[in-house]
Coordinates of C-alpha atoms in Angstrom, one line a residue:
M1 CA 47.2 137.3 99.3
L2 CA 45.3 136.6 102.8
R3 CA 47.3 134.7 105.1
S4 CA 46.4 136.0 108.6
I5 CA 43.0 137.9 109.6
L6 CA 42.1 139.5 113.1
V7 CA 38.6 139.6 114.5
P8 CA 38.7 142.0 118.0
L9 CA 36.0 140.9 119.9
D10 CA 34.8 142.4 123.7
G11 CA 33.1 139.6 125.5
T12 CA 29.4 140.9 124.1
P13 CA 27.6 138.2 120.9
F14 CA 27.6 141.3 119.2
S15 CA 31.0 142.1 118.8
E16 CA 30.6 138.1 117.6
R17 CA 29.0 139.2 114.3
S18 CA 31.8 139.5 112.2
L19 CA 33.2 136.1 112.9
P20 CA 30.9 133.9 110.4
L21 CA 32.4 136.4 107.6
A22 CA 35.9 136.2 108.7
A23 CA 35.7 132.3 109.4
E24 CA 34.6 131.7 106.0
V25 CA 36.9 134.2 104.4
A26 CA 39.6 132.7 106.3
R27 CA 38.4 129.2 105.5
A28 CA 37.9 130.0 101.5
S29 CA 42.3 131.6 101.6
E30 CA 43.4 128.8 104.1
A31 CA 44.7 132.2 106.3
A32 CA 45.1 131.8 110.3
L33 CA 42.3 133.6 112.0
H34 CA 43.1 135.7 115.1
L35 CA 41.1 136.3 118.1
A36 CA 41.8 139.5 119.8
R37 CA 40.7 141.0 123.4
V38 CA 41.7 144.2 125.0
H39 CA 41.5 143.9 129.2
V40 CA 39.7 146.0 130.6
P41 CA 40.2 146.7 134.2
H42 CA 37.0 147.2 136.1
E43 CA 36.1 148.4 139.6
P44 CA 35.0 145.9 141.9
D45 CA 30.9 146.0 142.3
G46 CA 29.2 145.6 145.7
L47 CA 31.6 148.0 147.2
L48 CA 29.8 150.7 149.6
S49 CA 30.4 153.8 147.3
N50 CA 30.8 157.5 148.6
T51 CA 33.0 156.2 151.8
S52 CA 36.5 156.7 152.5
F53 CA 37.1 153.4 153.6
Q54 CA 35.0 151.7 150.7
W55 CA 38.9 150.3 149.3
E56 CA 39.9 149.6 152.9
G57 CA 40.8 145.7 153.1
V58 CA 40.1 144.8 149.3
D59 CA 42.3 142.7 147.4
L60 CA 42.2 144.8 144.0
S61 CA 45.0 142.7 142.3
E62 CA 42.9 139.8 143.2
Y63 CA 39.7 141.6 141.3
D64 CA 41.7 142.5 138.5
R65 CA 42.9 138.7 137.9
N66 CA 39.7 137.6 138.3
D67 CA 38.7 139.3 135.4
R68 CA 41.3 138.6 133.7
R69 CA 40.6 135.0 133.7
R70 CA 37.2 135.5 132.5
E71 CA 38.2 137.4 129.8
E72 CA 40.5 134.9 128.5
E73 CA 37.9 132.0 129.5
Y74 CA 35.7 133.3 126.9
L75 CA 38.5 134.0 124.0
H76 CA 39.0 129.9 124.4
K77 CA 35.4 129.0 124.4
V78 CA 34.7 131.1 121.5
E79 CA 38.4 129.8 119.9
A80 CA 37.1 126.1 120.5
R81 CA 33.6 127.0 118.7
V82 CA 35.2 128.5 115.6
G83 CA 38.4 125.7 115.7
T84 CA 35.5 122.9 115.4
T85 CA 35.4 124.0 111.3
G86 CA 38.4 122.9 111.0
L87 CA 40.4 126.4 111.2
E88 CA 43.4 127.6 112.4
V89 CA 42.6 129.7 115.2
D90 CA 44.5 130.9 118.1
S91 CA 43.2 134.1 120.9
A92 CA 45.3 136.5 123.0
L93 CA 44.2 138.6 125.6
L94 CA 45.9 142.2 124.8
E95 CA 47.2 144.4 127.8
E96 CA 44.9 147.2 128.7
G97 CA 45.2 150.6 127.1
D98 CA 43.9 152.3 123.9
V99 CA 41.9 149.7 122.6
S100 CA 42.5 150.9 118.9
E101 CA 46.4 151.1 119.6
Q102 CA 46.5 147.5 120.7
L103 CA 44.6 146.1 118.5
C104 CA 46.5 147.6 115.8
A105 CA 49.7 146.5 117.4
Y106 CA 48.7 143.2 117.6
A107 CA 47.7 143.3 114.1
R108 CA 51.2 143.9 113.3
E109 CA 52.3 141.4 115.7
V110 CA 50.5 138.8 113.9
D111 CA 51.1 140.2 110.6
A112 CA 47.7 140.5 109.8
D113 CA 46.2 141.0 106.5
A114 CA 42.9 142.2 107.5
I115 CA 40.7 143.0 110.1
F116 CA 37.2 141.7 110.5
L117 CA 35.1 143.8 113.2
T118 CA 31.6 144.8 114.4
S119 CA 30.4 148.1 114.7
H120 CA 27.0 149.7 115.2
A121 CA 28.0 152.2 112.7
R122 CA 26.5 155.0 114.4
G123 CA 26.5 158.4 112.6
G124 CA 26.6 162.3 113.5
I125 CA 27.2 163.8 116.6
G126 CA 26.4 160.3 118.6
R127 CA 29.4 158.6 116.8
V128 CA 32.0 162.0 117.4
V129 CA 31.1 162.3 121.3
L130 CA 30.6 158.2 121.9
G131 CA 33.9 157.2 119.7
S132 CA 34.0 154.0 117.6
V133 CA 36.1 151.0 118.1
A134 CA 35.5 150.7 113.9
D135 CA 36.2 154.2 113.4
C136 CA 40.0 154.1 115.7
V137 CA 41.0 151.1 113.9
L138 CA 40.5 152.7 110.4
R139 CA 42.2 155.8 111.1
N140 CA 45.1 153.9 112.8
S141 CA 45.7 150.5 110.4
H142 CA 46.5 151.1 106.9
L143 CA 44.9 147.1 106.9
P144 CA 42.0 146.7 105.1
V145 CA 38.7 146.8 108.0
V146 CA 36.1 144.8 106.9
I147 CA 33.1 145.9 108.8
V148 CA 29.8 143.9 109.3
H149 CA 27.0 146.3 110.9
P150 CA 23.9 143.6 111.3
S151 CA 20.6 144.6 111.3
P152 CA 18.7 144.5 114.6
G153 CA 16.3 141.8 113.9
E154 CA 18.9 139.6 112.6
R155 CA 18.5 136.4 113.8
D156 CA 21.3 133.5 112.5
V157 CA 24.2 134.8 113.5
E158 CA 25.8 131.9 113.1
A159 CA 25.0 131.2 109.7
P160 CA 28.3 131.4 107.1
R161 CA 28.4 134.8 105.1
H162 CA 29.5 134.4 101.7
V163 CA 30.9 136.7 99.4
D164 CA 30.0 135.7 95.6
H165 CA 29.9 139.0 94.4
I166 CA 31.9 142.5 95.4
L167 CA 30.8 146.2 94.4
V168 CA 33.4 148.2 94.2
P169 CA 32.7 152.1 93.7
V170 CA 35.2 154.1 92.3
D171 CA 35.7 157.8 91.5
W172 CA 38.1 160.1 89.6
S173 CA 40.3 160.2 92.2
R174 CA 43.4 158.1 92.9
L175 CA 42.3 157.0 96.5
A176 CA 39.8 154.9 94.8
G177 CA 42.2 152.4 93.5
T178 CA 43.9 151.6 96.1
V179 CA 41.5 149.2 97.5
F180 CA 42.1 146.8 94.4
G181 CA 44.9 145.0 96.5
P182 CA 42.5 143.4 98.8
V183 CA 39.5 143.1 96.7
I184 CA 41.3 141.1 94.3
D185 CA 42.7 139.1 96.8
L186 CA 39.2 138.7 98.2
A187 CA 37.7 137.9 95.0
K188 CA 40.2 135.4 94.1
A189 CA 40.1 133.5 97.7
M190 CA 36.4 133.3 97.4
G191 CA 35.7 133.1 93.7
A192 CA 33.7 136.0 93.5
R193 CA 33.0 138.1 90.6
V194 CA 33.2 142.0 90.7
T195 CA 31.4 144.8 89.9
L196 CA 33.0 148.2 89.4
T197 CA 30.6 151.3 89.2
S198 CA 30.7 155.1 89.1
I199 CA 28.0 157.4 89.6
V200 CA 27.7 160.2 87.6
T201 CA 25.5 163.3 88.5
P202 CA 23.0 164.6 85.9
V203 CA 22.8 167.6 84.2
V204 CA 20.2 168.9 84.8
L205 CA 17.8 171.2 82.6
G206 CA 15.3 174.1 83.5
P207 CA 14.4 175.5 86.7
K208 CA 15.2 173.5 89.9
I209 CA 11.6 173.3 91.0
L210 CA 11.0 171.2 87.8
P211 CA 14.2 169.7 86.4
I212 CA 14.6 167.7 83.7
A213 CA 17.2 165.4 82.7
P214 CA 18.3 165.1 79.5
E215 CA 17.2 161.7 77.4
A216 CA 20.8 161.0 76.0
P217 CA 23.8 159.6 77.9
D218 CA 25.8 162.8 78.5
E219 CA 29.5 163.0 78.0
D220 CA 30.4 162.1 81.5
E221 CA 28.6 158.9 81.6
L222 CA 30.4 157.5 78.4
R223 CA 33.8 158.8 79.7
A224 CA 32.9 156.7 83.2
T225 CA 32.1 154.1 81.1
E226 CA 35.5 154.1 79.3
Y227 CA 37.4 154.9 82.7
L228 CA 35.3 151.9 84.3
E229 CA 36.4 149.2 81.6
E230 CA 40.2 150.5 81.5
L231 CA 40.1 149.6 85.1
A232 CA 38.0 146.0 84.4
D233 CA 40.7 145.2 81.7
E234 CA 43.3 145.0 84.6
L235 CA 41.3 143.2 87.2
R236 CA 40.1 141.0 84.0
A237 CA 44.4 140.6 83.3
E238 CA 44.2 139.2 87.5
G239 CA 41.7 136.6 86.2
L240 CA 38.8 137.7 87.5
D241 CA 34.9 138.1 86.2
V242 CA 34.5 141.6 86.4
D243 CA 31.3 144.0 85.1
V244 CA 30.6 147.5 84.9
V245 CA 27.8 149.9 85.7
V246 CA 27.6 153.5 85.4
V247 CA 24.4 155.3 86.7
S248 CA 23.3 158.7 87.5
A249 CA 22.1 160.0 90.5
R250 CA 21.8 163.1 92.1
D251 CA 23.2 161.8 95.4
P252 CA 26.2 159.1 94.8
V253 CA 25.5 157.5 98.1
R254 CA 21.8 156.7 97.0
G255 CA 23.4 155.5 93.8
I256 CA 26.1 153.4 95.2
V257 CA 23.3 151.6 97.7
S258 CA 20.9 151.0 94.8
V259 CA 23.6 149.7 92.5
A260 CA 24.2 147.1 95.3
A261 CA 20.8 146.0 95.8
V262 CA 20.0 146.0 91.9
C263 CA 23.4 143.6 91.2
G264 CA 22.4 141.6 94.6
V265 CA 26.2 142.1 95.9
D266 CA 27.2 141.0 99.1
L267 CA 30.0 143.2 100.1
I268 CA 31.2 146.7 99.2
A269 CA 34.7 147.9 99.0
M270 CA 35.5 151.4 99.2
A271 CA 39.1 153.7 99.9
T272 CA 38.3 155.8 102.8
H273 CA 40.5 159.1 104.3
G274 CA 40.0 157.6 107.5
Y275 CA 39.1 161.4 108.9
G276 CA 37.7 161.8 112.5
G277 CA 36.4 164.0 114.8
V278 CA 35.2 167.2 114.0
K279 CA 37.0 167.1 110.6
R280 CA 34.6 163.6 109.8
M281 CA 31.5 165.5 110.8
I282 CA 32.5 168.4 108.8
A283 CA 33.5 167.1 105.6
G284 CA 32.2 163.4 105.8
S285 CA 33.1 161.1 103.0
V286 CA 30.9 159.0 100.3
A287 CA 32.5 156.0 101.9
D288 CA 31.5 156.9 105.2
R289 CA 27.8 157.5 104.5
V290 CA 27.9 154.4 102.5
L291 CA 28.6 152.5 106.1
H292 CA 25.7 154.4 107.3
T293 CA 23.5 153.7 105.1
S294 CA 24.0 150.3 103.5
E295 CA 23.5 146.9 105.4
L296 CA 25.9 145.2 103.9
P297 CA 29.5 144.1 105.1
I298 CA 31.4 147.4 103.8
M299 CA 35.5 146.8 103.4
M300 CA 36.9 150.0 104.0
M301 CA 41.0 151.2 103.6
R302 CA 43.1 153.9 104.4
P303 CA 45.8 154.4 102.2
P304 CA 49.3 154.9 103.8
I305 CA 49.6 158.0 101.4
E306 CA 46.2 159.7 101.1
A307 CA 45.2 160.4 97.4

């Protein structure tokens, strides 16, 4: 059950892109909305550089107090704006330090059930070198993290973001099913229907230059359908409206994105191992690639015990 939602902000309009969706979910589930920003100290600007006396007579603590005041004023403005919609909203300026660690600690303090944040969803070498708060939060928290990564041309950032249809890709691992709990909570709160999908790699006959797929569904597709129907029955027992879709695709990521487009879903929910750094770059994951391929909000969750 969703009772507490954390939304990290950094003072930029871009970081607020996750607010409409978080507010919509909070409103539907009657959850408290917690806004948080980690204080980041800045060196005074406008001073002489490359001189030995550049800090002489400068009250650095005063600069820091002014920064904190501006950061708090920003949070209060956002809190007031979001609070006019009838939500229970509060905000907190967190002490400086590792941003993801501070946010995860505050999530525990407010007993958050989910974290909603905005990410550029940068991939490849750029992600490993530059890092991402979303990445770090995902690796340091076992909460479901809903990542919103709007397209550059998206204009109406204040428009409510409805979640009427959730897509849950499922494979044969235990990891995939760990996201079902948050999906059930979100679907019940939003009155959303759920589609379970499995992407089956087709059996290719003939030479690689002229592959021929068999006309009849293979055993893997039939087994996948039976497996998804069993899982769907468990979710239906929770009162959810659940469909099952099995598709054949050589690339599971393209298959998932295609199903999402055809079914017209509003959010994709997936479990992830939450690898970071070079291991993530080399090993990769389907969830990670879907995050960087689809423009839909993605709910990602790293379970406490990796399957």
